[in-house]
Each structure stands twice: as structure tokens, then as C-alpha cells.
Short mmCIF file of C-alpha atoms in Angstrom, two decimals:
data_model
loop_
_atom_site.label_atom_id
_atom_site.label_comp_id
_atom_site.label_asym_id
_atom_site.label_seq_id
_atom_site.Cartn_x
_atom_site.Cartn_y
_atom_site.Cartn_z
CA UNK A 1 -88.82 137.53 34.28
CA UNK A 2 -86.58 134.57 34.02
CA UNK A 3 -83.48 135.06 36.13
CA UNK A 4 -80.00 134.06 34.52
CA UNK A 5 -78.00 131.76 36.71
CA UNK A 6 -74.58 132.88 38.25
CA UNK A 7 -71.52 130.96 36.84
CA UNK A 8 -70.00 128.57 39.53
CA UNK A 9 -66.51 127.17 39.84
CA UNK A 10 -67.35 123.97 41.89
CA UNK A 11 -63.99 121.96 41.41
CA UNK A 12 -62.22 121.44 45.35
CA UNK A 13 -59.15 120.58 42.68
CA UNK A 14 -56.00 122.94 42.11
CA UNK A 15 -56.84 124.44 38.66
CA UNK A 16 -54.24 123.04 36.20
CA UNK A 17 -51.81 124.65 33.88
CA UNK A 18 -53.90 127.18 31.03
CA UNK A 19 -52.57 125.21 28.24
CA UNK A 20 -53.04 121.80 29.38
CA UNK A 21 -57.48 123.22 30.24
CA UNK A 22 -56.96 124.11 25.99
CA UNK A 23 -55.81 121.81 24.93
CA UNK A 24 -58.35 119.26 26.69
CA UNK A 25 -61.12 120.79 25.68
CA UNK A 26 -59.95 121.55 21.92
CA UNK A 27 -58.96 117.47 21.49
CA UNK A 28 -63.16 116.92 22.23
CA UNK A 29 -64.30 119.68 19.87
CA UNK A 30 -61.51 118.14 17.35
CA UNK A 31 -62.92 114.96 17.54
CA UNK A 32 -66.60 116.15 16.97
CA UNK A 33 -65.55 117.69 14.01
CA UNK A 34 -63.77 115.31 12.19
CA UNK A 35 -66.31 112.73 12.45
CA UNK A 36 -68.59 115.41 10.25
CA UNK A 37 -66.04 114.46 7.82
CA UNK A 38 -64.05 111.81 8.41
CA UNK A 39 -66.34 109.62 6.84
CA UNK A 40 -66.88 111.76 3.71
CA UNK A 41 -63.63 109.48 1.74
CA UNK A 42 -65.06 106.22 3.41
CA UNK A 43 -68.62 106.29 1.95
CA UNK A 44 -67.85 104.43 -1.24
CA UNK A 45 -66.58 101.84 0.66
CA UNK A 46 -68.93 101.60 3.04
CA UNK A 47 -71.79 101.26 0.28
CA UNK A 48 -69.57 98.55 -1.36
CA UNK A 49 -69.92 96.75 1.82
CA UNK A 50 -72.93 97.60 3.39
CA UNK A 51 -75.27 97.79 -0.12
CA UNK A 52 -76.35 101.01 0.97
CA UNK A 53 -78.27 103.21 -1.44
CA UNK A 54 -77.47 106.86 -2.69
CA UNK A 55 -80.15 108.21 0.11
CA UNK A 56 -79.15 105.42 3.08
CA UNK A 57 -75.26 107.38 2.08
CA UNK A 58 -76.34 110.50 2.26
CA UNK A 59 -77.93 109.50 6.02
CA UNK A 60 -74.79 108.26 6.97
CA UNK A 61 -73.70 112.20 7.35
CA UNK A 62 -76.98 113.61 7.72
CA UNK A 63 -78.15 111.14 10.49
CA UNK A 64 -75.08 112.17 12.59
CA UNK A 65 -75.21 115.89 11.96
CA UNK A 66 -78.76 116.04 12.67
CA UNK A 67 -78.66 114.44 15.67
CA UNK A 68 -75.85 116.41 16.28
CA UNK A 69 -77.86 119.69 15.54
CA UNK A 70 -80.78 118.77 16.92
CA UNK A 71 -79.53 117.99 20.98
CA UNK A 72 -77.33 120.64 21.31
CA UNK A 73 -78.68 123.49 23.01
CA UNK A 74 -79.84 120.82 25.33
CA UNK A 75 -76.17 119.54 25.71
CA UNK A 76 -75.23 123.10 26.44
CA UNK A 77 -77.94 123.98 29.00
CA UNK A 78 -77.21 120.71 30.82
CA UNK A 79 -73.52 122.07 30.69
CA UNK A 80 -74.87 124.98 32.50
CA UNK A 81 -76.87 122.80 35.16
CA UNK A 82 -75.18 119.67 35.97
CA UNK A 83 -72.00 120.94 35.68
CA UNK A 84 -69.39 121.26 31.90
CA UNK A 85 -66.78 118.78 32.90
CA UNK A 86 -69.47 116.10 33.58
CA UNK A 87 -71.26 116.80 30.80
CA UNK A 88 -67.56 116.80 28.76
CA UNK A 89 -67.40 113.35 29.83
CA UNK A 90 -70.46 111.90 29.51
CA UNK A 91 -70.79 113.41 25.73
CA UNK A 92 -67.43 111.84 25.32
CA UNK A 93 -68.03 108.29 26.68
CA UNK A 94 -71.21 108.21 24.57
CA UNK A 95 -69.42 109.36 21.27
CA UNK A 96 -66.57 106.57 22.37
CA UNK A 97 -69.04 103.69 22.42
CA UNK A 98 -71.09 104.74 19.65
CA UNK A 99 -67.95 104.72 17.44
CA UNK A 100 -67.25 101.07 18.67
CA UNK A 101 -70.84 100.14 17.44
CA UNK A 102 -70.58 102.13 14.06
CA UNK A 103 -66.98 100.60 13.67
CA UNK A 104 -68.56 96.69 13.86
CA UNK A 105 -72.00 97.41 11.92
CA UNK A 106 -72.84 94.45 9.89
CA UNK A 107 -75.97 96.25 8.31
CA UNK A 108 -76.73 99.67 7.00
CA UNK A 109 -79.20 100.33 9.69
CA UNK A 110 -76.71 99.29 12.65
CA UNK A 111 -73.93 102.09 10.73
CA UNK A 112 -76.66 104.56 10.45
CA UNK A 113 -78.00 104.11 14.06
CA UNK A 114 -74.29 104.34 15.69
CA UNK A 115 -74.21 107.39 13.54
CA UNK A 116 -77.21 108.93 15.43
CA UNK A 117 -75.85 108.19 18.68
CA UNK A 118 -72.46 109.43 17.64
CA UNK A 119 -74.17 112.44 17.15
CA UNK A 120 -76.33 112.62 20.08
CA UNK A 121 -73.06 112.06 22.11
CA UNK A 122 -70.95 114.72 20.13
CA UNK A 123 -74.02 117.06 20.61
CA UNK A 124 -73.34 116.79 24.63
CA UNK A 125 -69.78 117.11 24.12
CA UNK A 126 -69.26 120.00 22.11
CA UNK A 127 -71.56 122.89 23.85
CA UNK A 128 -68.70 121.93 26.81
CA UNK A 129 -65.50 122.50 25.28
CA UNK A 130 -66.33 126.37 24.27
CA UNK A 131 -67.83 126.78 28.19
CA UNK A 132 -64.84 125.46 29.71
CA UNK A 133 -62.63 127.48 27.30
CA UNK A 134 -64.45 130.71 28.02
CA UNK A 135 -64.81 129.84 31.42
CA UNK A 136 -61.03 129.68 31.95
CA UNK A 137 -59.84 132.37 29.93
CA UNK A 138 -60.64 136.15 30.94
CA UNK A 139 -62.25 138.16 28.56
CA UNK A 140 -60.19 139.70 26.37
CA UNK A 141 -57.57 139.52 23.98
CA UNK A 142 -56.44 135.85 25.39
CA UNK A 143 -60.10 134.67 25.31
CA UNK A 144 -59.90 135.70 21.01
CA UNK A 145 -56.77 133.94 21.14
CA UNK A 146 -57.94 130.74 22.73
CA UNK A 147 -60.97 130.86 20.87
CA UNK A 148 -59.46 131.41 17.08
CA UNK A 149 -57.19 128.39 18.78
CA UNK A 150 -60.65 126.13 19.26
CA UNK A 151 -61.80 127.22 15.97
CA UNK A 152 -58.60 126.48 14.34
CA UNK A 153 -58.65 123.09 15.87
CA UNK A 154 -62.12 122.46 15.42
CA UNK A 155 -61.96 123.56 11.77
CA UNK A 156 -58.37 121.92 10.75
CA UNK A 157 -61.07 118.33 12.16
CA UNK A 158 -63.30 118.87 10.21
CA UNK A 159 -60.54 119.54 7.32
CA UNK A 160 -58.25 117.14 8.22
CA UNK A 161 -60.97 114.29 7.92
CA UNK A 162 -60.64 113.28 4.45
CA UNK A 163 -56.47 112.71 5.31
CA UNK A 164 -57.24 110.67 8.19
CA UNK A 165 -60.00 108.90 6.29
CA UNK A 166 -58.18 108.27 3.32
CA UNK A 167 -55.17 106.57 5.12
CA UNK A 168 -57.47 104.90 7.11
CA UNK A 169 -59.53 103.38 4.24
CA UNK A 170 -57.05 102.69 1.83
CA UNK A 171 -54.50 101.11 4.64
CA UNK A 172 -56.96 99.33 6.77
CA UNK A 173 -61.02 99.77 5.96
CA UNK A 174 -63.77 101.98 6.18
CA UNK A 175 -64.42 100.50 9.85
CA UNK A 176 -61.42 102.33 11.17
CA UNK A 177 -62.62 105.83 10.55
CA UNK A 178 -64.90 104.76 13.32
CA UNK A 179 -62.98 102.90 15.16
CA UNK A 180 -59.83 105.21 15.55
CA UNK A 181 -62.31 107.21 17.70
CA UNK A 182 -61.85 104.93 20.57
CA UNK A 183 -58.30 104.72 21.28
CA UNK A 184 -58.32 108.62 20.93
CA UNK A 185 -61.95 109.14 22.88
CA UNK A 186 -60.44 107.12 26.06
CA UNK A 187 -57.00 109.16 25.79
CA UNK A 188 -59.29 112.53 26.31
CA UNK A 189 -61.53 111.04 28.56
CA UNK A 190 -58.54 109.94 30.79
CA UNK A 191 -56.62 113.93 30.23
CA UNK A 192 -60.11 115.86 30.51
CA UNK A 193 -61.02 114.09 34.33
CA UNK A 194 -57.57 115.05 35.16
CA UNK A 195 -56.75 118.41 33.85
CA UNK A 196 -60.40 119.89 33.87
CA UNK A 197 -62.08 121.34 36.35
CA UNK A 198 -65.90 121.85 37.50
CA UNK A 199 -68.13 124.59 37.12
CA UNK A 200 -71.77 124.89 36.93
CA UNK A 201 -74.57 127.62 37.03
CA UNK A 202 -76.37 127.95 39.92
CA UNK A 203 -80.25 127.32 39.87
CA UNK A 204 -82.65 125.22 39.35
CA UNK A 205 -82.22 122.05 37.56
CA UNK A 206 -84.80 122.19 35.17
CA UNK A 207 -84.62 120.84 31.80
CA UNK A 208 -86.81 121.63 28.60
CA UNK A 209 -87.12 118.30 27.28
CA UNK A 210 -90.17 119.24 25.05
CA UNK A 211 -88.59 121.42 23.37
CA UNK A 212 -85.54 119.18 22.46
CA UNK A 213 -87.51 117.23 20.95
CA UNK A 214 -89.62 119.80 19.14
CA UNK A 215 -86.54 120.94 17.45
CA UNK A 216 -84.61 117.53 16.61
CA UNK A 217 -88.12 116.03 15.13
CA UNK A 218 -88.31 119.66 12.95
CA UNK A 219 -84.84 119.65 12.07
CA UNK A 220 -84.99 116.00 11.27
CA UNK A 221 -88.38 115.82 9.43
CA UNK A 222 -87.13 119.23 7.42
CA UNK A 223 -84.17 117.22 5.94
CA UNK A 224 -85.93 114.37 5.33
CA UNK A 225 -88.41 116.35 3.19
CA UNK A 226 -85.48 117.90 1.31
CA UNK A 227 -84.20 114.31 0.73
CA UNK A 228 -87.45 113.42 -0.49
CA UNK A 229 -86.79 115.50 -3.76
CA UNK A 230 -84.43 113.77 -5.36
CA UNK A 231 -86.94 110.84 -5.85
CA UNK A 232 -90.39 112.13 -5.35
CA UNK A 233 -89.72 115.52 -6.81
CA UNK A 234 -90.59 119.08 -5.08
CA UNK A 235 -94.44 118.90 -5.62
CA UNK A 236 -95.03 115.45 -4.28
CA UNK A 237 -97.10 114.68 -1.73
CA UNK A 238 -94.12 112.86 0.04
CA UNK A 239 -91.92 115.73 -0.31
CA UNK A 240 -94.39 118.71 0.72
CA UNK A 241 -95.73 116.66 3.80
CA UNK A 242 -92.41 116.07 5.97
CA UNK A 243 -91.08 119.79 4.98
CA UNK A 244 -94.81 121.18 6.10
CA UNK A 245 -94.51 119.11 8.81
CA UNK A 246 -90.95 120.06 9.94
CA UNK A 247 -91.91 124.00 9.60
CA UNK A 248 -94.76 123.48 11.99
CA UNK A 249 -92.62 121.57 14.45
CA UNK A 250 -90.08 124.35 14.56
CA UNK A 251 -92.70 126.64 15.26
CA UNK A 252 -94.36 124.95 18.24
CA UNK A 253 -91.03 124.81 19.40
CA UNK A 254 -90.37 128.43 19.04
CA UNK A 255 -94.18 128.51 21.01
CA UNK A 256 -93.06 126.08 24.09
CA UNK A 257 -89.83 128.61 24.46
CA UNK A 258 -92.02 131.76 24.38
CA UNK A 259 -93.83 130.00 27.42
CA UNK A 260 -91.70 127.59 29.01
CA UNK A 261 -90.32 129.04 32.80
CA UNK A 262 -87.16 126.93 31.95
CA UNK A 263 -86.96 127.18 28.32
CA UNK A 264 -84.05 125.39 26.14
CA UNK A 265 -83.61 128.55 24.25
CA UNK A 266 -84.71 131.71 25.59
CA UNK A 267 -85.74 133.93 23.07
CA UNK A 268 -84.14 136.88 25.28
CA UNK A 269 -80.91 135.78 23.88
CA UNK A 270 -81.63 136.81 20.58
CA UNK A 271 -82.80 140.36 21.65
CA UNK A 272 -78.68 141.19 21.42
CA UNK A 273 -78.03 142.03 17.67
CA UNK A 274 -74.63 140.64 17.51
CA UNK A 275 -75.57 137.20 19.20
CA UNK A 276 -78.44 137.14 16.72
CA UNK A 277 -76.48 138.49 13.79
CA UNK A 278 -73.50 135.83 14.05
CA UNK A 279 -75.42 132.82 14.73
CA UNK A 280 -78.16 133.89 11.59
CA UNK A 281 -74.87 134.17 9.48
CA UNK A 282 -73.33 130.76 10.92
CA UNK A 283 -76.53 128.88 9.79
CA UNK A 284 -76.84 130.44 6.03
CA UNK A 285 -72.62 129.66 6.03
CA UNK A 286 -72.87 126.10 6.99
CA UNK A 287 -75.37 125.83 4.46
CA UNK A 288 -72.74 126.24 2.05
CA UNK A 289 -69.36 125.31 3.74
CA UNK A 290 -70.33 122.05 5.10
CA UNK A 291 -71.26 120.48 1.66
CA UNK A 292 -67.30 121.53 0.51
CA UNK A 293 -65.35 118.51 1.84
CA UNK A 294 -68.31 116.36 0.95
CA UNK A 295 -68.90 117.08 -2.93
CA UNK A 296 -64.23 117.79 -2.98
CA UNK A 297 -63.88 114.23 -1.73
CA UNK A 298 -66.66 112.64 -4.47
CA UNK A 299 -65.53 114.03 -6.88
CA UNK A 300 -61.55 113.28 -6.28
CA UNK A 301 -62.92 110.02 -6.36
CA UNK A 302 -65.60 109.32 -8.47
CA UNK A 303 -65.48 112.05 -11.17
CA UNK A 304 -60.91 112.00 -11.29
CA UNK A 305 -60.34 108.27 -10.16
CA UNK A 306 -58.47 109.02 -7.10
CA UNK A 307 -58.38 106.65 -3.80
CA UNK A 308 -59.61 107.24 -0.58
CA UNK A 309 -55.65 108.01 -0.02
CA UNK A 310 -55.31 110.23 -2.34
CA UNK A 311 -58.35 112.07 -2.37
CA UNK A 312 -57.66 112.62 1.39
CA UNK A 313 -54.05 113.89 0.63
CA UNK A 314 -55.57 116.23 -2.35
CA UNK A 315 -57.06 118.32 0.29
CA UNK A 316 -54.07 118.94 2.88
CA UNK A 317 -53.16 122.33 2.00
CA UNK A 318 -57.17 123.58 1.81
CA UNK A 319 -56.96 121.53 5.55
CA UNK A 320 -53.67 123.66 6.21
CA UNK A 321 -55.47 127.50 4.74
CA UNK A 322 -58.42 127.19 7.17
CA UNK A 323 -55.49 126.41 10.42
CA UNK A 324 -53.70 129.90 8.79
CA UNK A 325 -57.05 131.72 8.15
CA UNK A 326 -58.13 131.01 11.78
CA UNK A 327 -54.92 131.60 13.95
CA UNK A 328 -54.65 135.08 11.53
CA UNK A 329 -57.92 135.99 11.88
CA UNK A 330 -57.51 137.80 15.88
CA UNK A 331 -54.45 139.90 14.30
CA UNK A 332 -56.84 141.29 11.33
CA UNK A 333 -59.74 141.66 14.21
CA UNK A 334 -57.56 143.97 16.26
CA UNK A 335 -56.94 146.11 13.07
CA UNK A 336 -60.36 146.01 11.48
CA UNK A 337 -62.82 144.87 13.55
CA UNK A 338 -64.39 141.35 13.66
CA UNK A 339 -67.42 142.59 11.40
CA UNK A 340 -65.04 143.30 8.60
CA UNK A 341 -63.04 140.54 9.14
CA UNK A 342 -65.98 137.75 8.99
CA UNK A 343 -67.41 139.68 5.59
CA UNK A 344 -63.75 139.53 4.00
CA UNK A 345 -63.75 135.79 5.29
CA UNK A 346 -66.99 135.18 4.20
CA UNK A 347 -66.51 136.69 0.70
CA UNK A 348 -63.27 134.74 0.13
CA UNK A 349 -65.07 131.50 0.63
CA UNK A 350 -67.66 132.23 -1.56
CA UNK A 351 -65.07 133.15 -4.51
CA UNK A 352 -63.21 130.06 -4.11
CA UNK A 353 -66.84 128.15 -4.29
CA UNK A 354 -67.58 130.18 -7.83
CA UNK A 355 -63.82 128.94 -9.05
CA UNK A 356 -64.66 125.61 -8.17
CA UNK A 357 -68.08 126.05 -9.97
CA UNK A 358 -66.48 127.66 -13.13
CA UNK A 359 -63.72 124.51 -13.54
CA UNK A 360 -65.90 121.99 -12.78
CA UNK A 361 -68.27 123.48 -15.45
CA UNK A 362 -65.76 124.20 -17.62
CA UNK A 363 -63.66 120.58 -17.49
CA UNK A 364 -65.81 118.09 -15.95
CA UNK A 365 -64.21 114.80 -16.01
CA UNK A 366 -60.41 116.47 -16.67
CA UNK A 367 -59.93 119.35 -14.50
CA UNK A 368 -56.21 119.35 -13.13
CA UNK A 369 -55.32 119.22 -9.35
CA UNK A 370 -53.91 122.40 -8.99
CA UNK A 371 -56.91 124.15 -10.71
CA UNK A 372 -60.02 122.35 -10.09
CA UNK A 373 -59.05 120.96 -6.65
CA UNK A 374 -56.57 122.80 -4.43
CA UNK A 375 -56.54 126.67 -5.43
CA UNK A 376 -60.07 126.57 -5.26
CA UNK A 377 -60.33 124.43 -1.95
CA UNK A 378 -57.56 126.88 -0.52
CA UNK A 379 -59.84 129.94 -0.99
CA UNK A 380 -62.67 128.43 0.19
CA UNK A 381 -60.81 127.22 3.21
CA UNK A 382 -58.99 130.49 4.07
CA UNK A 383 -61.95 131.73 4.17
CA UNK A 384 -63.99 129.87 6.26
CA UNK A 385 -61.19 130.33 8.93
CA UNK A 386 -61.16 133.92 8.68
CA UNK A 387 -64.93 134.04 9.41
CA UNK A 388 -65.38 131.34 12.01
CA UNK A 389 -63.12 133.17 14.54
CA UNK A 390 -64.79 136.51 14.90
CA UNK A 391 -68.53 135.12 14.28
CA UNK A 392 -67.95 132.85 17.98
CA UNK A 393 -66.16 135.71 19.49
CA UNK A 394 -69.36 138.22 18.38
CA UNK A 395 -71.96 135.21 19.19
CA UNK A 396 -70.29 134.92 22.89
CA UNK A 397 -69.18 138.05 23.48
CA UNK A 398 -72.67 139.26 24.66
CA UNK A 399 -73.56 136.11 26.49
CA UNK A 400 -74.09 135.80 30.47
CA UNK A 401 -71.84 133.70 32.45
CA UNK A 402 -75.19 131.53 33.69
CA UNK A 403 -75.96 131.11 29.35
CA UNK A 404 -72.47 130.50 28.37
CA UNK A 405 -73.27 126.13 28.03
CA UNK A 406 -76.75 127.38 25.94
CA UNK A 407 -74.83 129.99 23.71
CA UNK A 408 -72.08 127.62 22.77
CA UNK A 409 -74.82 124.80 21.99
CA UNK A 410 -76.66 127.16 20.00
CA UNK A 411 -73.36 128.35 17.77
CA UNK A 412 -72.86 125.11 16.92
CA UNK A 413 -76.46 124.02 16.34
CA UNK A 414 -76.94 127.07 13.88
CA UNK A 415 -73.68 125.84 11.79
CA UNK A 416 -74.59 122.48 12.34
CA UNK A 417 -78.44 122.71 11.57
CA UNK A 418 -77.45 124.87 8.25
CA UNK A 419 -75.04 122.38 7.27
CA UNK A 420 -77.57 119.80 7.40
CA UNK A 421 -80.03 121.26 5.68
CA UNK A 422 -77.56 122.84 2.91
CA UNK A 423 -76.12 119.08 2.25
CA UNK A 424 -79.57 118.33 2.06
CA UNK A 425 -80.30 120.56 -0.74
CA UNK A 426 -76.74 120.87 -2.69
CA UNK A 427 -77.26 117.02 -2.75
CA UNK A 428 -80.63 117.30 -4.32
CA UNK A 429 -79.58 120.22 -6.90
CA UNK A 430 -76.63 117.87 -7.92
CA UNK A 431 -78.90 114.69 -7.92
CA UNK A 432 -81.21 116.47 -10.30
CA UNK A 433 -78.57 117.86 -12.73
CA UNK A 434 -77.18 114.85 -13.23
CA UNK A 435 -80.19 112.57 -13.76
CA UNK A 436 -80.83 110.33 -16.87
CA UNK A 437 -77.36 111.61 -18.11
CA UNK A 438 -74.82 109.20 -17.81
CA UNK A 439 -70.81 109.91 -17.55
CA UNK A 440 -68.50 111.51 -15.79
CA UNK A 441 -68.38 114.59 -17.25
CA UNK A 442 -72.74 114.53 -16.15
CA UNK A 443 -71.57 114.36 -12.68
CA UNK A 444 -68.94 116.53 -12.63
CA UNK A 445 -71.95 118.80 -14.37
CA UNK A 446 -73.80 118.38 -10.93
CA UNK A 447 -71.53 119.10 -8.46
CA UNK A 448 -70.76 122.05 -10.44
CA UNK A 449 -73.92 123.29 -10.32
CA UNK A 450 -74.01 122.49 -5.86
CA UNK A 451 -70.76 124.61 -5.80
CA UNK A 452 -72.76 127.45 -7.44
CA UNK A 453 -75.66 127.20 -5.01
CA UNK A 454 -72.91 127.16 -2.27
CA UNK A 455 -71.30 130.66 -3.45
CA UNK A 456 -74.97 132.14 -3.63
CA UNK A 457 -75.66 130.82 0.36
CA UNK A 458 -71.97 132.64 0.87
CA UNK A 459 -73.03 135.81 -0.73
CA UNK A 460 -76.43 135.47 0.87
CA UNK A 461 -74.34 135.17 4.61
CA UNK A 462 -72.02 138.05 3.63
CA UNK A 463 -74.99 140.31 3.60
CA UNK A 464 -76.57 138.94 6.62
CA UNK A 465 -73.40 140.76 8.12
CA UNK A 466 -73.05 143.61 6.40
CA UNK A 467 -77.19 144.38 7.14
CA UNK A 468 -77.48 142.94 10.55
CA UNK A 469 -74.54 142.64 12.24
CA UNK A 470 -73.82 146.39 14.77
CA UNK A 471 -71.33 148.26 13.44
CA UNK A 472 -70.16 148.98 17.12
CA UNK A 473 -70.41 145.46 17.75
CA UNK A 474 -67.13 143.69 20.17
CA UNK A 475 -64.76 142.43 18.96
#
């Protein structure tokens, strides 16, 4: 039976002030997060530049998110072994330099390969800021708080990329999305080997490397095979190959866990219902969420004419609803119970992904701000706050001290993961929709019918939840 390791404090420092630990280790996951869509306002630009194709500009999200996906429960079991604050910085310093790199690219290749790294970096980096979080906040009602703080943070990133990208674009260039990362990465780096402090699990120091890469080559070759389909079609040979292939790499991954003495994901962790519950409805979420600030930001600017600017500043009050739907969300849970709170969340995204559906259907190429852009984007973001809070506090609140680096890694590498493979396929439904029919109003057509597909993964998630997810489950 595989023993779970005891949670460490190792740190000879004084333990610094509660706020200023936060706040240090919400700036990383902030960062992460925005660079899932910082560059969302930046791609026509960089495809100006770079000649990149529709598929290379697809990679340059997928290739960081996968990466991202794909090493993170091994970023958050070397969390657990080598210590979180190391592994903070190291993820960090890697996601700083990777961003210089991707900032100077000269070719498509050298943007998509700083990408990867980026990702490989943030996958290091995030697992740690939710295991020094938990680990310096009691559980409790101030652990819910701190944690609807580092989703609020993590999620206002992720919304707050197409302002920051927009300004960026339009007032210098596409290179300083990147680029911005470094001033800010050092300014962590330098607050985080201050203000943190060390903590480890004890035991061995044994890493599953086999089955890291067992489960970034699935991820990877599953998404590739999805991309496939917009060019080969979902019967080709080159499209049924990679997604066979990706399937049975996932599997022999799932085999190497069953077996492995050290494994990078023990399958005990999924024998609690609420762990297995939240992260099963994180994944079929993402699938649907992720894609919104990607398809909002095309088409602001290539079905409505807007810049990168304004695009970016079309989407501040959706960026402000998900802040408000995630700092509300532990005030609702103490009323109704996080189970009811991440189906009403849940729910409310998937509405505002049907009115987006409807007036893109309905108005293509003329759809007004206020109608086709923010209300919708407002609902959708409320509601993704209101879920994201209570899904990590039911995905963690059943973890072991020893597991809480591999629980955190594999949160974000189910919403992650999802959101990969949902971009994947919202990209392809929209790609086929809109082929051989030229206009505006054909696109607009497309990412209509993606925002559909997105409210049916939303629905799907909601009843993940309401069938899986314990009634009695903590909250």
C-alpha cells in the first residue's frame, strides 16, 4: 500500500505576514493565467508578422496550454518532493526566460517553441501557488476565502488578458504581450524568495517520469488529431491515427499508474467522490469556458472591425463579473452549499454561451456591443466565477497534506487539458461552418455555432454535478 507523505514546514525563516504569503503566490498563478489569454488579441498580428497559418495560430495557444496540461501533475508532485517554494521559483524563472525568447521570435517555429516552454514552466509554477496557499491557511472558512481570492485572481488573468493585450498591441506590438512577462516574472521572483517559505513532504524522492510523458504525448497527439479535422476531415487516415494514437497513450499511462510504486497520479485519489466529481466537471467546463475569450476577441476583431485596443477594452466588465462571481461565491457556499453553488455557476455560464449563440446567429456581421458582446460575456463570466471557487475547495478539501502539490497539479491539468481539447474542437466546428462561404456574416455563422457546442459542454458539466458530485460533500 503506498504510504502518503507527511507535510513538512522546512523554512529556518520567520514566516511572513498572511497577506504578503497571498498575495505572492496569487501574482504566479495570475501570471500563468493571463498568458492563456493574453495572446488571444495579439494573434492577428502575430500572423501578419510571422506568416503563420490558421493551424500554426491555433498552436500558438494550444502549444502552451498543452504543455501546460500535460507537466502538471508532475510540477505538483515535485512541489510535494523537492520542496513548493523551489519549485515556485524554478517554474517562474523558466516561464521568465521563455517569455524573453517568445518576445524576440523571428520565425513561427521560435514563437511556437517559447510557447511550449512557457508552458512547461507555468506547468511547474502553478501546482505551487495553491500548495503554498493551502499550506498557510488553516482549513476552514479563511482557507475558502483565500482560495475564492486565488481563483478570483487567477480567473480576473485569464480575463484581464485581452485588456492587457490590446494596449499592449495596439501601443507597442504583439512582442510585448510576451515580453511584459519579464519585468513582472523578476518582480515575483524577487517577493516570492523573500516572503515565502519552505515546505516539502517527507519521503522518498521518486519521480514518475514515464508517466509524464505518457500523458503530455496523449494529451498532445489527442489535440493534434482534433486539429487534423479541419483539413483532413474526421474519417481521414491523418485524423483517426493521432486521436487512436493519443487514446492508447492515455491508457498506458493510466496502466504505468496502476503499477508504478511512485506513481504521478495515484489512482487512490480518485476513490474520494468529491475529488473525482470536481475535477471530472473542471475538465468538461474548460472544454467550454476556455474557448470564450478566444472566439469574443476574434470576433471583436475580425467579424465587428475592432482593434486589439478595443477588443481588449470590450471585455472589461465580463473580466470584472468573473472577480464579483468569485469573491461572492464563499458567501452563497455558506448558505447553500458548494454543490449548489457550482451547478447555479455552471448553469449561468452556459446561458450566457446560448445568448451569445442566439445573437451571433441572429446578426452576424452587426450585432451591437451591449447585446452580442458584453451581456452575454457578463453571464458567461459570472458564472464561471461562481463555479471555480467551490469546485477547488471540493477538489482539495479531501486531499492529504503529503498530495496537496499532486491535487493542485491535477485541478489545473483537468481545466487545462479540457480547455485544450475543447479549443481544439470549437475551432474545428467553427472552421467547418464557415468553409467555402465567404463574408463576415459566414464567420460570424461559425463562431455561432462553437458558442452552441460550448453551452452543450456547460450543460453536459452541470450534470456531472448534479449526478456525481455527494450531496454531503464539504464545503
Amino acid at each position: 500500500m503506498l504510504e502518503t507523505p507527511v507535510d513538512t514546514p522546512i523554512s529556518r525563516r520567520a514566516a511572513a505576514p498572511l497577506w504578503l504569503v497571498v498575495a505572492a503566490a496569487c501574482a504566479g498563478q495570475f501570471l500563468v493565467v493571463l498568458d492563456v489569454s493574453v495572446v488571444n488579441v495579439a494573434l492577428p498580428s502575430m500572423r501578419a508578422d510571422l506568416g503563420l497559418s490558421a493551424t500554426g495560430l491555433q498552436w500558438v495557444v494550444n502549444a502552451y496550454s498543452i504543455a501546460f496540461a500535460g507537466f502538471m501533475l508532475l510540477g505538483g508532485r515535485a512541489g510535494d518532493l523537492f520542496g513548493r517554494k523551489r519549485m515556485f521559483l524554478v517554474g517562474l524563472g523558466l516561464f521568465t526566460l521563455a517569455s524573453l525568447g517568445g518576445g524576440l521570435a523571428q520565425e513561427g517555429w521560435q514563437l511556437l517553441a517559447a510557447r511550449a516552454v512557457q508552458g512547461l514552466g507555468a506547468a511547474v509554477l502553478a501546482p505551487s501557488t495553491l500548495t503554498i496557499l493551502t499550506s498557510a491557511v488553516p482549513e476552514g472558512a479563511a482557507r475558502v476565502r483565500a482560495i475564492a481570492t486565488w481563483s478570483a485572481v487567477g480567473a480576473g488573468g485569464g480575463a484581464a488578458g485581452g485588456l492587457v493585450g490590446g494596449v499592449l498591441t495596439d501601443g507597442l506590438s504583439w512582442r510585448w504581450v510576451l515580453l511584459v512577462n519579464v519585468p513582472v516574472g523578476v518582480l515575483v521572483f524577487a517577493a516570492a524568495l523573500r516572503w515565502i517559505s519552505e515546505s516539502r513532504a517527507n519521503g522518498a524522492r521518486r519521480l514518475d517520469v514515464p508517466g509524464a510523458v505518457l500523458v503530455t504525448a496523449g494529451i498532445a497527439t489527442l489535440a493534434y488529431g482534433i486539429v487534423q479535422t479541419e483539413v483532413e476531415g474526421w474519417t481521414a487516415a491523418a485524423t483517426l491515427v493521432p486521436l487512436a494514437a493519443g487514446l492508447g497513450l492515455i491508457a498506458a499511462f493510466l496502466g504505468v499508474e496502476a503499477r508504478s510504486k511512485a506513481p504521478l497520479m495515484p489512482l487512490k485519489l480518485f476513490r474520494v467522490r468529491s475529488v473525482s466529481a470536481a475535477n471530472a466537471t473542471m475538465f468538461v467546463c474548460g472544454m467550454g469556458l476556455f474557448a470564450m475569450w478566444f472566439f469574443m476577441t476574434l470576433y471583436a476583431q475580425n467579424v465587428l472591425g475592432y482593434t486589439p485596443l478595443e477588443a481588449g477594452l470590450a471585455l472589461i466588465p465580463s473580466s470584472v463579473s468573473v472577480v464579483v462571481g468569485s469573491k461572492v461565491a464563499p458567501r452563497l457556499m455558506r448558505v447553500a452549499g458548494a454543490r449548489t453553488v457550482t451547478v447555479v455557476g455552471v448553469l449561468t455560464a452556459a446561458a450566457g454561451f446560448a445568448w451569445q449563440w442566439r445573437m451571433l446567429a441572429g446578426d452576424g456581421a452587426h450585432g451591437a456591443y451591449v447585446t452580442s458582446i458584453m451581456l452575454p460575456g457578463i453571464l458567461m463570466m459570472l458564472g464561471a466565477g461562481l463555479a471555480g471557487t467551490p469546485l477547488a475547495s471540493l477538489a482539495t478539501s479531501g486531499a492529504e497534506p503529503g498530495d496537496a502539490g499532486l491535487v493542485a497539479g491535477l485541478i489545473n491539468t483537468s481545466r487545462t487539458m479540457g480547455g485544450s481539447l475543447g479549443l481544439a474542437i470549437l475551432s474545428t466546428v467553427a472552421t467547418a461552418r464557415t468553409a467555402g462561404r465567404p463574408g463576415a456574416d459566414a464567420v460570424a455563422d461559425g463562431y455561432a455555432l462553437a458558442f452552441l457546442w460550448g453551452a452543450v459542454f456547460l450543460a453536459l458539466a452541470a450534470l456531472v454535478v448534479l449526478v456525481w458530485m455527494p450531496r454531503a460533500a464539504r464545503d
